[in-house]
Coordinates of C-alpha atoms in Angstrom, one line a residue:
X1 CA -36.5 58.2 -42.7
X2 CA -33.3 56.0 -42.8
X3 CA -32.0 57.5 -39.3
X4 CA -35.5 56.4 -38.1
X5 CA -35.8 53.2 -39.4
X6 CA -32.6 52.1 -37.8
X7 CA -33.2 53.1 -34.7
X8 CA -36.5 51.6 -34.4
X9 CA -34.3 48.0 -35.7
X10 CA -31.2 48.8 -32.5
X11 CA -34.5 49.3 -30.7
X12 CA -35.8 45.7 -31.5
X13 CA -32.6 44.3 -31.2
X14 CA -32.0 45.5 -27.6
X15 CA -35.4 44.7 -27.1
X16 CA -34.5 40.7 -28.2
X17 CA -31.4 40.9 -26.7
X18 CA -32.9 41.6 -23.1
X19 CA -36.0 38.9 -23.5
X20 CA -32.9 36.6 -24.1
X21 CA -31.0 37.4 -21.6
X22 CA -34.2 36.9 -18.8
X23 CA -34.9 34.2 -20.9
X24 CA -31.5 32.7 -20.1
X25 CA -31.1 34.2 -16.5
X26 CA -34.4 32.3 -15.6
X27 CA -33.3 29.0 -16.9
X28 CA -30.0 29.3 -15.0
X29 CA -31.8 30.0 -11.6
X30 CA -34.6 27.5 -12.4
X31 CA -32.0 24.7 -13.0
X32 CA -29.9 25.7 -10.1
X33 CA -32.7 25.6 -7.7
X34 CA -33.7 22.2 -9.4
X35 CA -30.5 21.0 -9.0
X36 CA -30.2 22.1 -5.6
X37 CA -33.9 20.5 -4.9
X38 CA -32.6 17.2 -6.3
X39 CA -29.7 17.1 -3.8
X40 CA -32.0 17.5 -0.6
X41 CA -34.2 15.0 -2.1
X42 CA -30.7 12.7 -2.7
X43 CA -30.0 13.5 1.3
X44 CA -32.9 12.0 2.7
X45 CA -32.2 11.2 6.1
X46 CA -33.6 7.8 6.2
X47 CA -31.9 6.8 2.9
X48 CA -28.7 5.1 2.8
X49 CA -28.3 5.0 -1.1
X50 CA -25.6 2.8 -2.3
X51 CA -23.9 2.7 0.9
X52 CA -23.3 -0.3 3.3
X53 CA -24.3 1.9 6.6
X54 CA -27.8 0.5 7.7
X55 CA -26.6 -0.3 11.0
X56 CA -25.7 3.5 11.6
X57 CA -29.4 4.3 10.2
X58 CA -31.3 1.4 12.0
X59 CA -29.5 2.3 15.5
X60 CA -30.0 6.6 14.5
X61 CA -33.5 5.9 13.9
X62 CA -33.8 4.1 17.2
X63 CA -32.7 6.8 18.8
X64 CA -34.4 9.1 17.5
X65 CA -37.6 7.6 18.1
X66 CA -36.5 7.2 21.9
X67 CA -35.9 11.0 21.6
X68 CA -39.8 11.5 20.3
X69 CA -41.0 9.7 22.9
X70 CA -39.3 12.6 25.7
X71 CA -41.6 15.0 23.3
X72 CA -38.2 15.8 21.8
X73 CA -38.4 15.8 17.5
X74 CA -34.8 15.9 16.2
X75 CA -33.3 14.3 13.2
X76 CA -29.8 13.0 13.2
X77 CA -27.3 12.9 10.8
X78 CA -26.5 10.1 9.4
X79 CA -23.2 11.3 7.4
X80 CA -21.5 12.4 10.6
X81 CA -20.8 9.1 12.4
X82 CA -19.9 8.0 8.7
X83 CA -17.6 10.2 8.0
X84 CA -16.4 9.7 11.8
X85 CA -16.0 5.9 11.0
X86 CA -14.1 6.3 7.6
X87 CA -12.1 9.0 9.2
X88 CA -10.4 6.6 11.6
X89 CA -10.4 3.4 9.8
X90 CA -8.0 5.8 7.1
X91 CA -5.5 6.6 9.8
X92 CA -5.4 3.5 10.8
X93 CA -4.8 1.8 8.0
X94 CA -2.3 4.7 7.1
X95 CA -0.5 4.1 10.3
X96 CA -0.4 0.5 9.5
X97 CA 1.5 0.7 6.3
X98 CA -1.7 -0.5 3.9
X99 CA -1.7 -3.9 6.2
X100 CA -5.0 -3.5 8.2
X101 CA -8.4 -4.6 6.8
X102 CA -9.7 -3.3 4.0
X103 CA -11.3 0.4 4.6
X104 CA -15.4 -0.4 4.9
X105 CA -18.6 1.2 6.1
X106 CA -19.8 -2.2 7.2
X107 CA -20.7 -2.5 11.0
X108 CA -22.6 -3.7 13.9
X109 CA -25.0 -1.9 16.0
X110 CA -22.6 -1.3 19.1
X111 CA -19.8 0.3 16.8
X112 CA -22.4 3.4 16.4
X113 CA -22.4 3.6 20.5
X114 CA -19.1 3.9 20.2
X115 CA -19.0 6.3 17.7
X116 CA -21.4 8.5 19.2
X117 CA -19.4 8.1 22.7
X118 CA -16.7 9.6 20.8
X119 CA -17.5 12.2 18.9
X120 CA -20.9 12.8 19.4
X121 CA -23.8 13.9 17.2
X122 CA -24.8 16.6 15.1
X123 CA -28.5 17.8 13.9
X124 CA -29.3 16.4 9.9
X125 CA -29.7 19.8 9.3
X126 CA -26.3 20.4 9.2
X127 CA -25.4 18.1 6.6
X128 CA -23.8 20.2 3.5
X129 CA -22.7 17.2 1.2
X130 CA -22.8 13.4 2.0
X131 CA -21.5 10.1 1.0
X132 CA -23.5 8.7 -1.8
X133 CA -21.5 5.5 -3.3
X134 CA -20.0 4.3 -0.3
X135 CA -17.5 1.7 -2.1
X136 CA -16.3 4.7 -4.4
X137 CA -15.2 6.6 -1.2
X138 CA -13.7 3.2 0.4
X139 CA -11.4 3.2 -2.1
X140 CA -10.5 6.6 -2.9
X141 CA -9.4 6.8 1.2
X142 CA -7.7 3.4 1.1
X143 CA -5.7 4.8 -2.0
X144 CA -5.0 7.8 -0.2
X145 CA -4.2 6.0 2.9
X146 CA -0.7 4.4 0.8
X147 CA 0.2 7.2 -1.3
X148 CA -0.4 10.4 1.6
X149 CA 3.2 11.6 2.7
X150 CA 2.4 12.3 6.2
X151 CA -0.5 12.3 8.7
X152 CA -1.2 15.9 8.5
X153 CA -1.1 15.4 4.7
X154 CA -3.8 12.5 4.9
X155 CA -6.1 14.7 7.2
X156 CA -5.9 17.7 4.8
X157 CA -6.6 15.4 1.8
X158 CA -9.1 13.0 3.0
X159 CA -11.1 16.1 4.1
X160 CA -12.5 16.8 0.8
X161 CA -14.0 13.0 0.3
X162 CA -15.6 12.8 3.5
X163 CA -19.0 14.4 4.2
X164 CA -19.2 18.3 4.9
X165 CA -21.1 20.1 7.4
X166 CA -22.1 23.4 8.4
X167 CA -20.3 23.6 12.1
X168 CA -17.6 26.1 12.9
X169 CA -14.3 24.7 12.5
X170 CA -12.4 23.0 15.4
X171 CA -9.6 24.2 17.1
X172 CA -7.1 22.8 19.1
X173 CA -8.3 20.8 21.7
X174 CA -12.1 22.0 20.8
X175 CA -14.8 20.5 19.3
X176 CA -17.3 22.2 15.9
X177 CA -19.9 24.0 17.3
X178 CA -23.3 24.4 15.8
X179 CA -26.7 26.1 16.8
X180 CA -29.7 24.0 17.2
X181 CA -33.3 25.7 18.3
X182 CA -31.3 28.9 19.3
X183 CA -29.1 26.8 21.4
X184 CA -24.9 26.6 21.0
X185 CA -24.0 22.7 21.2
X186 CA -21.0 20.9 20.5
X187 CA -21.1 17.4 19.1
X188 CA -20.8 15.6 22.4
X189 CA -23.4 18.4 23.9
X190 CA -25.9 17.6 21.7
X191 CA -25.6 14.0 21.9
X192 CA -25.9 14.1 25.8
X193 CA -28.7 16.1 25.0
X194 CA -30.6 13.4 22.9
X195 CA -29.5 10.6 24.4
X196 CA -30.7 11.5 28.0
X197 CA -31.3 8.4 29.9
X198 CA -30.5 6.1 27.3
X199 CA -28.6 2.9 28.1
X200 CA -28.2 -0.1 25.0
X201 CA -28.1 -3.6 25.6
X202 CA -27.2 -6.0 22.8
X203 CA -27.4 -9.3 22.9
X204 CA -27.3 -12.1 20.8
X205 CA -28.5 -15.9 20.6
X206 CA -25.3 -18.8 19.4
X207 CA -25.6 -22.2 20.4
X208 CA -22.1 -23.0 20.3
X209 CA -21.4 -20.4 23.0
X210 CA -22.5 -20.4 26.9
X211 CA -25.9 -18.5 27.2
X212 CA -25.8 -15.6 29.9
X213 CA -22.7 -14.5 29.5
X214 CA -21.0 -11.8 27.0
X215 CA -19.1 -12.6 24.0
X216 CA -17.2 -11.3 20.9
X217 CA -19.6 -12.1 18.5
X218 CA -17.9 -14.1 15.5
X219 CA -19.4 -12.2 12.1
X220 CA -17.6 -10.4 9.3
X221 CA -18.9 -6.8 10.1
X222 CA -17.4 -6.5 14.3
X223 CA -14.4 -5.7 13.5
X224 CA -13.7 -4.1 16.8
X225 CA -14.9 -7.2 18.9
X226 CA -17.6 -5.8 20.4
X227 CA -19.6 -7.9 23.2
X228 CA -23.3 -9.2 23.3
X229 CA -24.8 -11.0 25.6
X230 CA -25.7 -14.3 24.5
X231 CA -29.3 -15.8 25.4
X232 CA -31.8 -18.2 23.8
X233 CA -33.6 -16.6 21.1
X234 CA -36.8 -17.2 22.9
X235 CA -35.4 -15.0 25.6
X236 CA -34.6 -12.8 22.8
X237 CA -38.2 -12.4 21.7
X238 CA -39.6 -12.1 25.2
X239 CA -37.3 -9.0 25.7
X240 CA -37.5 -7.5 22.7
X241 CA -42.0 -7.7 22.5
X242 CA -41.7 -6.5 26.6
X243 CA -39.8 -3.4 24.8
X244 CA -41.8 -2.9 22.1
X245 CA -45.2 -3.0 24.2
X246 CA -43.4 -0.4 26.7
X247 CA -42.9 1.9 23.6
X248 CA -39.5 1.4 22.7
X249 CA -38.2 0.8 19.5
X250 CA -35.6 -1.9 18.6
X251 CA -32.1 -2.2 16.9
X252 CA -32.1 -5.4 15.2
X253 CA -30.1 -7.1 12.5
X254 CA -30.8 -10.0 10.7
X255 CA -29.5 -12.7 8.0
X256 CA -29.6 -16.2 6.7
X257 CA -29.2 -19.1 9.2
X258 CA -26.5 -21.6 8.8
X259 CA -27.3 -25.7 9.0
X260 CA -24.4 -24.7 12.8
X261 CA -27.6 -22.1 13.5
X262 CA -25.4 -19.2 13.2
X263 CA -26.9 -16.3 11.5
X264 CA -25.1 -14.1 8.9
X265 CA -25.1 -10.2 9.5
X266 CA -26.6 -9.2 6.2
X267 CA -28.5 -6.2 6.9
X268 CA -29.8 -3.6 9.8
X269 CA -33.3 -2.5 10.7
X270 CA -35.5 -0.4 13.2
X271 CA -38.0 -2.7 14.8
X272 CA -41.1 0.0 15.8
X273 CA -43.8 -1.7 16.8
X274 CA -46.3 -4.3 16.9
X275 CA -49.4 -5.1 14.6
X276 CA -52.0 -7.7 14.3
X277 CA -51.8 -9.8 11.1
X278 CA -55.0 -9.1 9.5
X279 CA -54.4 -12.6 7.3
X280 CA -54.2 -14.4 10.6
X281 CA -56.2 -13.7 13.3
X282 CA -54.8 -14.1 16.6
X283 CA -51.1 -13.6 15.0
X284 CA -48.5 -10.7 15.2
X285 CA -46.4 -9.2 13.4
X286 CA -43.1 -6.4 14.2
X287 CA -43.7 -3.4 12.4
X288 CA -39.6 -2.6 11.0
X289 CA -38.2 0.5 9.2
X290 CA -35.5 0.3 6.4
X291 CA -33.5 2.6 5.5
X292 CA -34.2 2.5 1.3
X293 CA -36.3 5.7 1.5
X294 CA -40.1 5.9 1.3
X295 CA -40.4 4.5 -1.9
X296 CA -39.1 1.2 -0.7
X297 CA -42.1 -1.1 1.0
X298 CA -45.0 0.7 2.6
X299 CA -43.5 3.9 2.7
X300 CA -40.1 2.3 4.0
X301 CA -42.0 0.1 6.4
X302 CA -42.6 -3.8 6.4
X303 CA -44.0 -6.1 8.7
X304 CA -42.6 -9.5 9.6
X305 CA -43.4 -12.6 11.8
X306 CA -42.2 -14.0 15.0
X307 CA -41.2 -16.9 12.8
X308 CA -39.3 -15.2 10.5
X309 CA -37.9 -13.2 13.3
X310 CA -36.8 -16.1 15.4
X311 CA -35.2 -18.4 12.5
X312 CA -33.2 -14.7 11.1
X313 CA -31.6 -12.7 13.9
X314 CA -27.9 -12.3 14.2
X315 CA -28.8 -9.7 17.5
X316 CA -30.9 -6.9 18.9
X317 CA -30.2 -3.6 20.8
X318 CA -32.6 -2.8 23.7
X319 CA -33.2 0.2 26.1
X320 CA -32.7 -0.9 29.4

């Protein structure tokens, strides 16, 4: 009786034992795969989180939607020309003993060309980890970039704070490869392959400066003197409505006007189309998207006046 009752107990204690190990085996998947959701839903592509990079997402997003208009949906990511831009700005301020500028994500539209020119592009899909406090990573490569012992020692290091992706490893001389729609690309492939007949013009509107002809133009983020064209503003907003009507979307950045009616380089936006102001009859309005996510605005759109437009732009990429 004994013998029987105990073994009907070890029978009920196995019994517990296995509910509480599924029990626990299903609450380590479940938060796994919830952690693992949370991360993709941290990775949106059209999110720059607390990073200072809108002007690699506005000019991406142009150029995507130039893409879409060939019939041809991809989605870029964003992370690769960041990490491409941190990357170099490290080894150069490395090489120069600590004395460059300062190590920032900050930029102007034409720095992304020049990225892209370089090292190309790569599908979002690819991203495996990204850059989510942008200042946190400035610093952590600037610090690196003074206490690293030699080049190949900064390289090795300052590969595990930049952004990860799921490419085959270079060799020498070579570029990562990746497969996109069954298709073998490298970087500079792909980007040839998105960017298919698609020439920027930027241009810019200072008084203090001779209109129609290209200069350096004088604001914190350019740090590698890129040139704009400089025109009236009105000449401006003729161009950029004449590309907007013919379907193009718009790289434009904007900021505060000075009293001198220079405009600061605050922030970066996709301009996408045009609406009719339902408030004012007769009136448009540019249809923009941010790069806060979908929660931000009307599902990470606003609308703003010609006004607005006119008094705020620091300059504006076309496709010409």
């Amino acid at each position: 009786m004994k013998n029987e009752e105990l073994k009907y107990k070890n029978k009920m204690l196995r019994g517990m034992i296995y509910r509480r190990l599924w029990l626990l085996t299903f609450l380590i998947l479940h938060s796994s795969f919830f952690i693992l959701s949370s991360c993709q839903d941290k990775r949106a592509r059209d999110d720059q989180g607390r990073t200072s990079a809108c002007w690699i997402y506005a000019m991406l997003e142009c150029i995507e939607h130039e893409a879409a208009m060939r019939g041809d949906s991809v989605q870029l990511s964003r992370q690769w020309l960041m990490a491409k831009e941190l990357e170099e700005q490290t080894v150069w301020h490395y090489l120069s003993d600590g004395k460059g500028a300062d190590i920032s994500l900050r930029g102007v539209g034409p720095e992304a060309i020049r990225l892209i020119n370089i090292y190309g592009l790569v599908p979002y899909q690819h991203e495996k980890t990204q850059i989510t406090r942008g200042s946190v990573t400035e610093r952590k490569l600037q610090l690196l970039a003074r206490q690293a012992l030699s080049l190949d020692d900064l390289r090795e290091r300052m590969t595990d704070m930049l952004p990860q992706f799921t490419t085959t490893r270079p060799t020498t001389g070579k570029q990562p490869a990746f497969y996109y729609l069954s298709m073998r690309y490298n970087p500079l492939q792909f980007a040839e392959s998105v960017m298919y007949y698609q020439h920027w013009h930027f241009y810019t509107s200072v008084p203090h400066h001779p209109y129609n002809t290209d200069i350096t133009l004088e604001v914190a983020d350019n740090r590698y003197h890129h040139a704009f064209t400089n025109v009236p503003i009105d000449s401006i907003t003729a161009k950029v409505l004449a590309s907007l009507k013919a379907g193009h979307a718009v790289y434009w950045e904007y900021g505060n006007p000075t009293p001198d009616g220079i405009v600061s380089s605050d922030h970066a936006m996709a301009i996408e189309g045009i609406v009719k102001s339902r408030k004012h009859p007769g009136r448009i309005m540019l249809r923009c998207k941010n790069s806060y996510g979908k929660e931000w605005g009307q599902k990470g759109y606003c609308l703003i006046s010609l006004p607005y437009f006119k008094a705020h732009t620091c300059n504006v990429g076309l496709v010409e």
